[in-house]
Coordinates of C-alpha atoms and ligand atoms in Angstrom, one line a residue:
M1 CA 0.0 0.0 0.0
C2 CA 1.2 3.6 0.3
G3 CA 1.4 5.9 -2.7
I4 CA 4.6 7.4 -3.9
V5 CA 5.3 10.2 -6.4
G6 CA 8.3 12.1 -7.8
Y7 CA 8.5 15.1 -10.1
I8 CA 11.4 16.8 -11.9
G9 CA 10.9 19.4 -14.5
K10 CA 10.5 23.1 -15.1
K11 CA 7.6 23.8 -12.8
R12 CA 7.4 24.1 -9.1
A13 CA 7.2 20.6 -7.6
Q14 CA 5.2 21.4 -4.5
P15 CA 1.7 21.7 -6.1
I16 CA 2.3 18.9 -8.5
L17 CA 3.4 16.5 -5.8
L18 CA 0.4 17.4 -3.6
N19 CA -2.0 17.0 -6.5
C20 CA -0.6 13.6 -7.4
L21 CA -0.6 12.5 -3.8
S22 CA -4.3 13.4 -3.4
K23 CA -5.0 11.0 -6.3
L24 CA -3.1 8.3 -4.6
E25 CA -4.8 8.6 -1.2
Y26 CA -6.8 5.5 -2.0
R27 CA -3.6 3.6 -1.4
G28 CA -3.3 4.8 2.2
Y29 CA -4.1 8.0 4.0
D30 CA -3.0 7.9 7.6
S31 CA -0.1 10.4 7.0
C32 CA 1.7 12.0 4.2
G33 CA 4.7 14.2 3.3
I34 CA 6.9 15.7 0.6
A35 CA 10.5 16.5 0.2
V36 CA 11.6 19.2 -2.3
S37 CA 15.1 20.1 -3.3
N38 CA 15.7 23.8 -3.4
G39 CA 19.5 23.6 -2.9
S40 CA 18.9 22.0 0.4
L41 CA 16.1 19.5 1.0
Q42 CA 12.8 20.9 2.4
V43 CA 10.9 18.1 4.1
Y44 CA 7.3 18.5 5.4
K45 CA 5.2 15.7 6.7
D46 CA 2.4 15.0 9.2
I47 CA -0.4 12.7 10.1
G48 CA -3.7 13.0 8.3
R49 CA -4.7 13.7 4.7
V50 CA -3.0 15.6 1.9
K51 CA -5.4 18.5 2.1
A52 CA -4.5 19.0 5.8
L53 CA -0.8 19.0 5.1
E54 CA -1.2 21.4 2.2
K55 CA -2.7 24.0 4.5
T56 CA 0.4 24.0 6.7
L57 CA 3.0 24.3 4.0
P58 CA 5.0 27.4 3.1
F59 CA 5.7 28.3 -0.5
I60 CA 8.5 26.0 -1.6
K61 CA 10.5 26.9 -4.7
G62 CA 12.3 23.8 -5.9
M63 CA 11.4 22.0 -9.2
V64 CA 12.3 18.5 -8.1
G65 CA 10.6 16.6 -5.3
I66 CA 9.1 13.4 -4.0
G67 CA 6.0 12.6 -2.0
H68 CA 4.2 9.9 -0.1
T69 CA 0.8 9.0 1.3
R70 CA 1.0 6.2 3.9
W71 CA -0.8 3.1 5.1
A72 CA 1.2 2.2 8.2
T73 CA 2.9 -1.1 8.4
H74 CA 5.9 -0.5 10.7
G75 CA 5.2 2.0 13.4
E76 CA 1.9 3.8 14.1
P77 CA 0.7 6.8 12.0
S78 CA 2.7 9.7 13.4
K79 CA 4.6 12.7 12.1
I80 CA 8.0 11.0 12.8
N81 CA 6.9 7.8 11.0
A82 CA 5.5 9.6 8.0
H83 CA 7.6 9.6 4.8
P84 CA 9.9 11.0 3.4
H85 CA 12.6 9.7 5.6
C86 CA 16.0 11.3 5.7
D87 CA 19.6 10.3 6.5
C88 CA 21.6 11.9 9.3
T89 CA 22.9 14.7 7.1
G90 CA 19.5 15.7 5.7
R91 CA 21.0 15.4 2.1
F92 CA 19.0 12.3 1.1
A93 CA 15.3 11.5 1.5
V94 CA 13.3 8.5 0.4
V95 CA 9.7 7.5 0.0
H96 CA 8.9 3.8 0.0
N97 CA 6.0 1.4 -0.7
G98 CA 6.5 -2.0 0.7
T99 CA 8.0 -3.7 3.7
I100 CA 11.7 -4.4 4.3
N101 CA 12.0 -7.8 6.0
N102 CA 15.6 -7.4 7.3
Y103 CA 15.3 -3.9 8.6
H104 CA 15.9 -4.9 12.2
E105 CA 19.4 -6.2 11.4
L106 CA 20.1 -3.2 9.1
R107 CA 19.0 -0.8 11.8
E108 CA 21.2 -2.4 14.4
K109 CA 24.2 -2.4 12.0
L110 CA 23.6 1.2 11.0
T111 CA 23.2 2.3 14.6
A112 CA 26.5 0.5 15.5
E113 CA 28.1 2.4 12.7
G114 CA 27.0 5.7 14.2
H115 CA 23.8 6.5 12.4
T116 CA 20.9 7.9 14.4
L117 CA 17.5 6.5 13.3
V118 CA 14.6 8.4 14.7
S119 CA 11.5 6.6 13.4
Q120 CA 10.0 3.2 14.0
T121 CA 9.7 2.5 10.3
D122 CA 11.6 0.1 8.1
T123 CA 12.0 2.7 5.4
E124 CA 14.4 5.0 7.3
V125 CA 17.2 2.5 6.9
I126 CA 17.2 3.1 3.1
A127 CA 18.1 6.8 3.5
H128 CA 20.9 5.9 5.9
L129 CA 22.2 3.2 3.6
I130 CA 22.3 5.7 0.7
E131 CA 24.2 8.1 3.0
K132 CA 26.6 5.3 3.9
Y133 CA 27.4 4.4 0.3
Y134 CA 27.5 7.8 -1.2
S135 CA 30.8 8.9 -2.5
G136 CA 29.9 11.2 -5.3
D137 CA 27.6 8.9 -7.3
F138 CA 24.0 9.3 -6.2
P139 CA 22.4 6.6 -8.4
G140 CA 25.3 4.3 -7.6
A141 CA 24.7 4.8 -3.8
V142 CA 21.0 4.0 -4.2
E143 CA 21.9 0.8 -6.1
M144 CA 24.3 -0.3 -3.4
A145 CA 21.7 0.5 -0.7
L146 CA 19.1 -1.6 -2.5
H147 CA 21.5 -4.6 -2.6
E148 CA 21.2 -4.8 1.2
L149 CA 17.4 -4.9 1.3
E150 CA 15.2 -7.9 1.5
G151 CA 11.4 -7.6 1.0
V152 CA 9.3 -5.3 -1.0
Y153 CA 11.0 -2.0 -1.8
T154 CA 9.5 0.2 -4.5
M155 CA 11.0 3.5 -3.6
I156 CA 12.1 6.9 -4.9
A157 CA 15.2 8.8 -3.6
I158 CA 16.0 12.5 -3.8
M159 CA 19.3 14.2 -3.0
A160 CA 19.7 17.8 -2.1
G161 CA 21.0 19.9 -5.0
E162 CA 20.8 17.0 -7.5
H163 CA 18.8 17.4 -10.7
R164 CA 18.0 13.7 -10.7
L165 CA 15.5 11.3 -9.0
V166 CA 16.4 7.7 -8.6
A167 CA 13.7 5.0 -8.2
A168 CA 13.5 1.3 -7.9
R169 CA 10.6 -1.1 -8.4
K170 CA 10.5 -4.3 -6.4
D171 CA 7.2 -6.2 -6.0
S172 CA 4.9 -3.2 -5.9
P173 CA 4.0 -0.9 -8.8
L174 CA 5.8 2.1 -10.2
V175 CA 5.3 4.0 -13.4
I176 CA 7.2 6.8 -15.1
G177 CA 5.1 9.6 -16.6
I178 CA 6.7 11.3 -19.6
G179 CA 6.0 15.0 -20.0
D180 CA 7.4 17.9 -22.0
R181 CA 10.8 18.5 -20.5
E182 CA 9.5 17.0 -17.2
N183 CA 9.2 13.5 -15.9
Y184 CA 7.3 11.8 -13.1
F185 CA 7.3 8.7 -11.0
A186 CA 4.1 7.4 -9.5
S187 CA 2.6 4.3 -7.9
D188 CA -0.2 4.4 -10.4
V189 CA -1.2 6.2 -13.5
T190 CA -4.3 7.8 -11.9
A191 CA -1.9 10.1 -10.1
L192 CA -0.6 11.4 -13.5
L193 CA -3.8 11.8 -15.5
D194 CA -3.7 15.6 -15.0
Y195 CA -0.3 15.9 -16.5
T196 CA 0.4 13.2 -19.1
S197 CA -1.0 10.1 -20.8
R198 CA 2.4 8.8 -21.7
V199 CA 3.8 6.2 -19.3
I200 CA 6.3 3.5 -18.9
Y201 CA 5.5 0.6 -16.5
L202 CA 8.6 -0.4 -14.7
E203 CA 9.4 -4.1 -14.1
D204 CA 10.7 -5.8 -11.0
G205 CA 14.4 -5.1 -10.4
D206 CA 14.3 -1.9 -12.5
I207 CA 16.3 1.1 -11.3
A208 CA 15.3 4.3 -13.1
V209 CA 17.0 7.6 -13.1
I210 CA 15.0 10.5 -14.4
T211 CA 16.0 14.1 -15.1
A212 CA 13.7 16.8 -16.7
D213 CA 14.6 15.5 -20.1
S214 CA 16.0 12.0 -19.8
I215 CA 15.0 8.5 -18.6
N216 CA 17.5 5.8 -17.9
I217 CA 16.4 2.4 -16.8
R218 CA 18.7 -0.4 -15.7
N219 CA 18.0 -4.0 -14.6
N220 CA 20.6 -6.4 -13.3
G221 CA 23.3 -3.9 -14.0
A222 CA 22.5 -3.4 -17.7
G223 CA 20.6 -0.6 -19.4
I224 CA 17.2 -1.5 -20.7
D225 CA 14.5 0.0 -22.9
R226 CA 10.9 -0.2 -21.7
E227 CA 8.0 0.3 -24.0
E228 CA 6.0 3.5 -23.7
H229 CA 2.2 3.2 -23.3
K230 CA -0.6 5.6 -23.8
I231 CA -3.2 5.7 -21.0
S232 CA -6.8 5.5 -22.2
W233 CA -8.3 6.6 -18.8
S234 CA -9.3 10.3 -18.9
V235 CA -9.0 13.0 -16.3
E236 CA -12.8 13.0 -15.9
D237 CA -12.7 9.3 -15.1
A238 CA -10.8 10.1 -11.9
Q239 CA -12.9 13.0 -10.8
K240 CA -16.1 13.1 -8.8
S241 CA -18.1 14.8 -11.7
G242 CA -20.6 16.4 -9.4
Y243 CA -21.2 13.4 -7.1
E244 CA -20.6 13.9 -3.4
H245 CA -18.5 10.8 -3.2
F246 CA -16.5 8.7 -5.6
L247 CA -18.4 5.7 -4.3
L248 CA -21.7 7.0 -5.4
K249 CA -20.3 8.0 -8.8
E250 CA -18.8 4.6 -9.2
I251 CA -22.1 2.8 -8.3
H252 CA -23.8 5.0 -10.9
E253 CA -21.2 4.2 -13.5
Q254 CA -22.2 0.6 -13.5
P255 CA -24.5 0.6 -16.5
K256 CA -21.7 2.0 -18.5
V257 CA -19.1 -0.3 -17.0
I258 CA -21.3 -3.3 -18.0
R259 CA -21.6 -1.9 -21.6
D260 CA -17.9 -1.1 -21.8
T261 CA -16.7 -4.5 -20.4
L262 CA -19.1 -6.4 -22.7
S263 CA -18.3 -4.4 -25.8
G264 CA -14.5 -4.9 -25.2
Y265 CA -15.0 -8.6 -25.1
I266 CA -17.3 -8.7 -28.1
S267 CA -14.8 -6.7 -30.2
A268 CA -11.9 -8.8 -29.0
G269 CA -13.6 -12.1 -29.8
E270 CA -13.9 -14.7 -27.1
P271 CA -11.6 -14.5 -24.2
A272 CA -13.3 -17.6 -22.9
A273 CA -11.5 -19.7 -25.5
E274 CA -8.5 -19.6 -23.2
L275 CA -10.4 -21.5 -20.6
A276 CA -11.3 -24.3 -22.9
G277 CA -9.7 -27.7 -22.6
D278 CA -8.1 -29.3 -25.6
G279 CA -11.4 -30.6 -26.8
G280 CA -12.9 -27.1 -26.7
S281 CA -14.8 -27.8 -23.5
M282 CA -14.4 -26.2 -20.1
D283 CA -12.9 -28.5 -17.4
D284 CA -13.3 -28.1 -13.7
M285 CA -12.0 -24.8 -12.4
L286 CA -10.3 -23.2 -9.5
I287 CA -10.9 -19.5 -8.8
L288 CA -8.8 -17.5 -6.4
A289 CA -9.3 -14.0 -5.1
C290 CA -9.6 -11.9 -1.9
G291 CA -12.4 -9.7 -0.4
T292 CA -14.9 -8.4 -2.9
S293 CA -13.2 -10.1 -5.8
Y294 CA -13.6 -13.4 -3.9
H295 CA -17.3 -12.7 -3.7
A296 CA -17.4 -12.1 -7.4
G297 CA -15.5 -15.5 -7.8
L298 CA -18.2 -17.2 -5.7
V299 CA -20.9 -15.8 -8.0
G300 CA -18.8 -17.1 -10.8
K301 CA -18.9 -20.6 -9.3
Y302 CA -22.7 -20.6 -9.4
I303 CA -22.7 -19.2 -12.9
I304 CA -20.3 -21.8 -14.3
E305 CA -21.7 -24.7 -12.4
K306 CA -25.2 -23.8 -13.5
L307 CA -24.4 -23.1 -17.1
V308 CA -21.5 -25.4 -17.9
D309 CA -22.1 -28.1 -15.4
V310 CA -18.5 -28.5 -14.3
P311 CA -17.3 -28.3 -10.7
V312 CA -15.8 -25.0 -9.6
R313 CA -13.7 -24.4 -6.5
V314 CA -13.4 -20.9 -5.2
E315 CA -10.7 -20.2 -2.6
M316 CA -9.5 -17.1 -0.8
A317 CA -6.1 -16.4 -2.2
D318 CA -4.7 -15.7 1.2
E319 CA -5.7 -19.1 2.5
F320 CA -4.7 -20.9 -0.7
I321 CA -1.1 -19.8 -0.2
Y322 CA -0.9 -21.9 3.0
S323 CA -3.2 -24.8 2.5
G324 CA -4.5 -24.8 -1.0
Q325 CA -4.0 -27.6 -3.6
A326 CA -4.1 -27.4 -7.4
A327 CA -3.4 -30.2 -9.8
A328 CA -0.3 -29.8 -12.1
G329 CA -1.3 -28.7 -15.6
S330 CA -4.8 -27.5 -14.5
R331 CA -6.0 -23.9 -15.1
A332 CA -6.8 -21.4 -12.5
V333 CA -8.5 -18.0 -12.6
V334 CA -7.2 -15.3 -10.3
I335 CA -9.4 -12.3 -9.9
T336 CA -7.9 -9.0 -8.6
Q337 CA -9.2 -5.7 -9.7
S338 CA -6.0 -3.8 -8.6
G339 CA -3.7 -6.5 -10.0
E340 CA -1.4 -5.7 -7.0
T341 CA -2.9 -7.7 -4.1
L342 CA 0.0 -9.5 -2.5
D343 CA -2.1 -12.5 -1.5
A344 CA -3.3 -13.0 -5.0
L345 CA 0.2 -12.6 -6.4
K346 CA 1.6 -15.1 -3.9
A347 CA -1.2 -17.5 -4.9
I348 CA -0.2 -17.2 -8.5
K349 CA 3.4 -18.0 -7.6
K350 CA 2.3 -21.1 -5.9
L351 CA 0.1 -22.1 -8.8
K352 CA 2.9 -21.6 -11.2
E353 CA 5.3 -23.7 -9.1
T354 CA 2.7 -26.4 -9.3
G355 CA 2.6 -26.2 -13.0
C356 CA -0.8 -24.5 -13.4
R357 CA -1.8 -22.1 -16.1
V358 CA -3.0 -18.9 -14.7
I359 CA -5.6 -16.5 -16.2
A360 CA -5.9 -13.2 -14.4
I361 CA -8.9 -10.9 -14.4
T362 CA -7.9 -7.4 -13.6
N363 CA -8.9 -3.8 -14.1
V364 CA -5.4 -2.2 -14.1
V365 CA -3.3 -2.3 -17.3
G366 CA 0.3 -2.9 -16.5
S367 CA -0.3 -4.1 -13.0
T368 CA 1.9 -6.8 -11.5
V369 CA -0.6 -9.6 -12.1
T370 CA -0.5 -8.9 -15.8
R371 CA 3.2 -9.8 -15.8
T372 CA 2.8 -12.9 -13.6
A373 CA -0.2 -14.6 -15.0
D374 CA -0.1 -16.5 -18.3
R375 CA -3.0 -14.5 -19.7
T376 CA -4.9 -11.5 -18.6
I377 CA -8.5 -10.7 -19.2
Y378 CA -9.1 -6.9 -18.6
L379 CA -12.1 -5.4 -17.1
R380 CA -13.1 -2.0 -18.5
A381 CA -14.3 -0.4 -15.4
G382 CA -12.1 2.7 -15.6
P383 CA -10.3 4.0 -12.5
E384 CA -11.9 3.0 -9.2
I385 CA -10.9 5.6 -6.7
S386 CA -13.2 4.9 -3.7
V387 CA -11.5 2.3 -1.5
A388 CA -14.6 0.1 -1.5
A389 CA -14.9 -1.9 -4.7
T390 CA -18.2 -1.6 -6.6
K391 CA -17.9 -1.1 -10.3
T392 CA -14.9 -3.3 -10.6
Y393 CA -16.9 -6.1 -8.8
M394 CA -19.7 -5.5 -11.4
A395 CA -17.2 -5.8 -14.2
Q396 CA -15.8 -9.0 -12.7
L397 CA -19.3 -10.5 -12.7
I398 CA -19.7 -9.6 -16.4
A399 CA -16.4 -11.1 -17.2
L400 CA -17.4 -14.3 -15.5
Y401 CA -20.7 -14.5 -17.4
W402 CA -18.8 -13.9 -20.6
L403 CA -16.3 -16.6 -19.8
A404 CA -19.0 -19.2 -19.0
L405 CA -21.5 -18.5 -21.8
P406 CA -19.6 -20.1 -24.7
Y407 CA -19.5 -23.4 -22.8
A408 CA -23.1 -23.3 -21.6
K409 CA -24.8 -26.6 -21.9
V410 CA -28.1 -25.1 -22.8
D411 CA -30.1 -25.1 -26.0
I412 CA -29.4 -22.4 -28.5
K413 CA -32.8 -20.7 -27.8
K414 CA -31.9 -20.4 -24.1
L415 CA -28.4 -19.3 -24.9
D416 CA -29.7 -16.5 -27.2
S417 CA -32.1 -15.3 -24.6
L418 CA -29.3 -15.3 -22.0
V419 CA -27.0 -13.3 -24.2
T420 CA -29.8 -10.8 -25.0
E421 CA -30.5 -10.4 -21.3
L422 CA -26.8 -9.9 -20.6
R423 CA -26.8 -7.1 -23.0
Q424 CA -29.9 -5.6 -21.4
L425 CA -28.3 -5.6 -17.9
P426 CA -27.3 -1.9 -18.2
V427 CA -30.9 -0.9 -18.5
K428 CA -31.9 -3.1 -15.6
V429 CA -29.1 -1.7 -13.4
Q430 CA -30.2 1.8 -14.4
Q431 CA -33.7 0.9 -13.1
V432 CA -32.3 0.0 -9.8
L433 CA -30.4 3.3 -9.7
D434 CA -33.5 5.2 -10.6
N435 CA -35.1 3.7 -7.4
E436 CA -32.2 5.0 -5.3
A437 CA -34.4 7.2 -3.1
A438 CA -36.4 4.1 -1.8
V439 CA -33.1 2.3 -1.0
A440 CA -31.8 5.4 0.7
D441 CA -35.0 5.5 3.0
C442 CA -34.3 1.9 4.0
A443 CA -30.6 2.7 4.5
R444 CA -31.4 5.5 6.9
Q445 CA -33.3 3.1 9.0
L446 CA -30.5 0.5 9.0
A447 CA -28.1 3.3 10.0
G448 CA -29.5 3.3 13.5
Y449 CA -28.5 -0.3 14.2
E450 CA -25.1 -1.7 15.3
N451 CA -25.5 -5.2 13.9
V452 CA -27.1 -6.4 10.7
F453 CA -27.4 -9.8 9.0
F454 CA -27.5 -10.2 5.2
I455 CA -29.0 -13.5 4.0
G456 CA -29.2 -14.9 0.5
K457 CA -29.4 -18.4 -1.0
G458 CA -27.8 -20.1 -4.0
I459 CA -26.3 -17.6 -6.4
N460 CA -27.3 -14.7 -4.1
Y461 CA -25.5 -16.1 -1.1
P462 CA -22.3 -14.3 -2.3
V463 CA -24.3 -11.1 -2.7
A464 CA -25.2 -11.4 1.0
L465 CA -21.5 -11.8 1.8
E466 CA -20.7 -8.7 -0.3
G467 CA -23.6 -6.7 1.2
A468 CA -22.2 -7.4 4.7
L469 CA -18.7 -6.6 3.7
K470 CA -19.7 -3.3 2.1
L471 CA -21.8 -2.2 5.0
K472 CA -19.2 -2.9 7.7
E473 CA -16.4 -1.4 5.5
I474 CA -18.0 2.0 4.9
S475 CA -20.6 2.5 7.6
Y476 CA -18.7 0.7 10.4
I477 CA -21.9 -1.2 11.2
H478 CA -21.1 -4.8 12.2
A479 CA -22.6 -7.0 9.5
E480 CA -22.5 -10.7 8.7
G481 CA -23.4 -12.4 5.5
Y482 CA -25.0 -15.8 5.7
A483 CA -26.5 -18.5 3.6
A484 CA -30.2 -18.1 4.6
G485 CA -30.4 -21.7 5.8
E486 CA -27.4 -21.4 8.0
L487 CA -28.8 -18.6 10.2
K488 CA -30.8 -21.1 12.3
H489 CA -27.6 -23.1 13.1
G490 CA -26.3 -20.6 15.6
P491 CA -26.8 -16.9 14.6
F492 CA -30.5 -17.1 15.5
A493 CA -29.3 -16.5 19.1
L494 CA -28.6 -12.9 18.1
L495 CA -31.9 -12.2 16.4
G496 CA -34.4 -9.8 17.9
E497 CA -35.7 -6.2 17.6
K498 CA -32.2 -4.8 17.6
T499 CA -30.8 -7.0 14.8
P500 CA -32.3 -6.4 11.4
V501 CA -31.9 -8.8 8.5
V502 CA -31.5 -7.9 4.9
A503 CA -32.9 -10.8 2.9
I504 CA -32.3 -11.2 -0.8
V505 CA -35.3 -13.0 -2.2
A506 CA -34.6 -14.3 -5.7
Q507 CA -37.1 -15.8 -8.1
D508 CA -35.4 -19.2 -8.4
N509 CA -35.5 -22.6 -6.8
T510 CA -34.5 -21.0 -3.5
H511 CA -37.5 -18.8 -3.2
E512 CA -39.7 -20.9 -1.1
A513 CA -36.9 -21.8 1.3
I514 CA -35.9 -18.2 1.8
V515 CA -39.5 -17.1 2.5
T516 CA -39.6 -19.8 5.1
S517 CA -36.3 -18.5 6.7
I518 CA -37.8 -15.0 6.7
K519 CA -40.9 -16.2 8.5
E520 CA -38.7 -17.9 11.1
I521 CA -36.7 -14.6 11.5
K522 CA -39.8 -12.6 11.9
A523 CA -41.0 -14.9 14.6
R524 CA -37.8 -13.8 16.5
R525 CA -38.9 -10.1 15.9
S526 CA -35.9 -9.0 13.8
P527 CA -36.8 -6.2 11.4
V528 CA -36.5 -7.5 7.8
L529 CA -35.6 -5.6 4.7
A530 CA -36.4 -7.8 1.7
I531 CA -35.0 -7.3 -1.7
V532 CA -37.5 -8.8 -4.1
S533 CA -38.2 -9.0 -7.8
E534 CA -41.0 -7.0 -9.4
G535 CA -44.3 -8.7 -9.0
D536 CA -43.2 -10.8 -6.0
E537 CA -45.9 -10.2 -3.4
T538 CA -44.7 -12.8 -0.9
M539 CA -43.0 -10.2 1.4
T540 CA -46.1 -7.9 1.6
G541 CA -47.2 -8.0 5.2
L542 CA -44.2 -10.0 6.2
A543 CA -41.1 -7.8 5.7
D544 CA -40.8 -4.4 7.4
M545 CA -39.1 -2.8 4.4
I546 CA -39.2 -3.9 0.8
V547 CA -36.9 -2.8 -2.1
T548 CA -38.0 -4.0 -5.5
V549 CA -35.6 -4.8 -8.4
P550 CA -36.4 -5.4 -12.0
R551 CA -37.0 -9.0 -13.0
V552 CA -34.1 -10.7 -14.7
D553 CA -33.2 -14.4 -15.4
P554 CA -32.2 -15.7 -11.9
L555 CA -28.7 -16.2 -13.2
F556 CA -28.3 -12.5 -13.5
S557 CA -30.0 -11.6 -10.2
P558 CA -26.7 -11.0 -8.4
V559 CA -26.2 -8.0 -10.8
V560 CA -29.3 -6.1 -9.8
N561 CA -29.3 -7.3 -6.1
S562 CA -25.6 -6.2 -5.7
V563 CA -26.5 -2.7 -6.7
V564 CA -29.1 -2.5 -4.0
V565 CA -26.7 -3.7 -1.3
Q566 CA -24.1 -1.2 -2.5
L567 CA -26.6 1.7 -2.3
L568 CA -27.8 0.5 1.1
S569 CA -24.2 0.6 2.4
Y570 CA -23.5 4.0 0.8
F571 CA -26.6 5.7 2.3
A572 CA -26.2 4.1 5.7
A573 CA -22.6 5.3 5.8
K574 CA -23.7 8.8 4.7
E575 CA -26.4 8.9 7.4
R576 CA -23.7 8.0 10.0
G577 CA -21.4 10.7 8.7
C578 CA -18.6 8.2 7.7
P579 CA -15.7 9.1 5.5
I580 CA -17.2 7.1 2.7
D581 CA -14.4 7.0 0.1
F582 CA -11.6 6.5 2.6
P583 CA -12.7 4.2 5.4
R584 CA -10.5 4.1 8.4
N585 CA -7.6 1.5 8.4
L586 CA -8.1 0.5 4.8
A587 CA -6.4 1.0 1.5
K588 CA -7.4 0.1 -2.0
S589 CA -4.6 -2.0 -3.0
V590 CA -3.4 -4.4 -0.3
T591 CA 0.2 -5.1 -1.1
V592 CA 1.1 -6.6 2.3
E593 CA 0.3 -9.9 3.9
Ligands
LIG601 C1 -13.8 -4.3 -0.5 C2 -12.5 -4.4 -1.3 C3 -11.6 -5.4 -1.0 C4 -10.9 -5.9 -2.2 C5 -9.7 -6.9 -1.9 C6 -9.1 -7.5 -3.1 O1 -14.6 -3.3 -1.0 O2 -12.3 -3.6 -2.2 O3 -12.1 -6.5 -0.3 O4 -11.8 -6.6 -3.0 O5 -8.8 -6.2 -1.1 O6 -8.6 -6.5 -3.9 P1 -8.2 -6.8 -5.4 O7 -9.4 -7.2 -6.2 O8 -7.5 -5.6 -5.9 O9 -7.3 -8.0 -5.4

């Protein structure tokens, strides 16, 4: 996690660094800081968000600088632990994204050699190592310092009075932005959209030196050329565009996301072919992912098992690393919107060691997963800024439908009608969004409770899990997602007037069973909010609140129902005055274990 930036050029670095950092806050936002060289190094940092730091800063003249926004790993969020970190002389400063495993030994060694380290962070050792190795060659000193590090150390270094920045990429992302007589480093292209659409994605082991008009990249001691890419995301994609929060904007973008993701696949042919066995059929499948992407994977299991009739196993990537099994030569799908989740990347490493072929589904071009998987299927969700995933999850569902449909063991008439419905989903999702006010009313009622259950059955069980995750993540209401039938095996003990249940009532073979569960819940006096399909009257007089969604084939019901649980979470969080786009303790891309 953490966001890092660097700028060198003909403009004042201070406002550029701050603007870039504000775009990277989704990566961490407990503290932040900048260092600008104006002859000497001017370093300013503090706990809190970039906007708060900005208000405290003087006018800094220099045209080269680095910046950082932090998600604490080593040492609590504090001014002293905030980056940039400097050496003893104050000539060198570094910003870092990652964790250095051997920092204890390095710290002890440096201290014994007379260095005074002031923070609790692992990063500070890098600045002192650069100081130690510097004898007139700044990039050389950085390279020597890096040789001592074990772990994840994507970093940028600045030296007072130098018209160069030196950066290294190791296991977490870093891009170079190319401008007109100016160059940038950033953790992610979204930071650079205001300035350039020309980027170079650095690879692991790359060490890059940029000046205002040159870029030199080395790997393993040799110079290397890396391809330049043009970013297709626009500045508007990464702005709130009149919405109060990114989250609401991103929820509302979902009809477009479905259209874009589908049209990308239609024009590219069939990405699904990659999943076919030699005989053109889909074999059993393993899906790995974390968090919300894991929930999308669980929906995928139901989709594929129902349509293709092959067994699908879905595992949390973070668990698979330690206890998972995959057959040599089999295929696995790894879903990660950011493409940087360490648990997902470690799972891929394990899969590849086992001899599996890995297909990644991601939203971020150039992300690490795209280099580690054998094949990447891209989502076309555009940049997702809010920490809580919504539109990328929706795009993941669409990708999974698209993967399964070519192998569907259904007659051609049914297949045609499913494809037609898939294409109509943007309209159905828009209808859910048009009903936002009704969902907001229910959310305001939920906002008054401290514990909520979400229940679903079959293909909507993962939607219940996702609803609970979203609610706790952004509104801080404790929520649990359950398969409806499981509730009576223990959690019933918690039911009562103070514990509402959100029930997803789908029009499929689970309908009768979930209605029965709701009756049992009502008998325990829990308030029930039912999400039902148009025309379903079974909840009238039974549920306390009802949200109606348009009718779709049951296979697509997670699409419309997910939008409701997203909106519920958003409006509940808003009612409770939560910092919706940047929930406490979280970051968008989880690059630590
Ligand atoms: C929740 C959320 C997380 C992510 C998880 C995996 O709203 O966003 O649960 O889904 O951290 O992230 P990716 O998909 O980037 O691997």
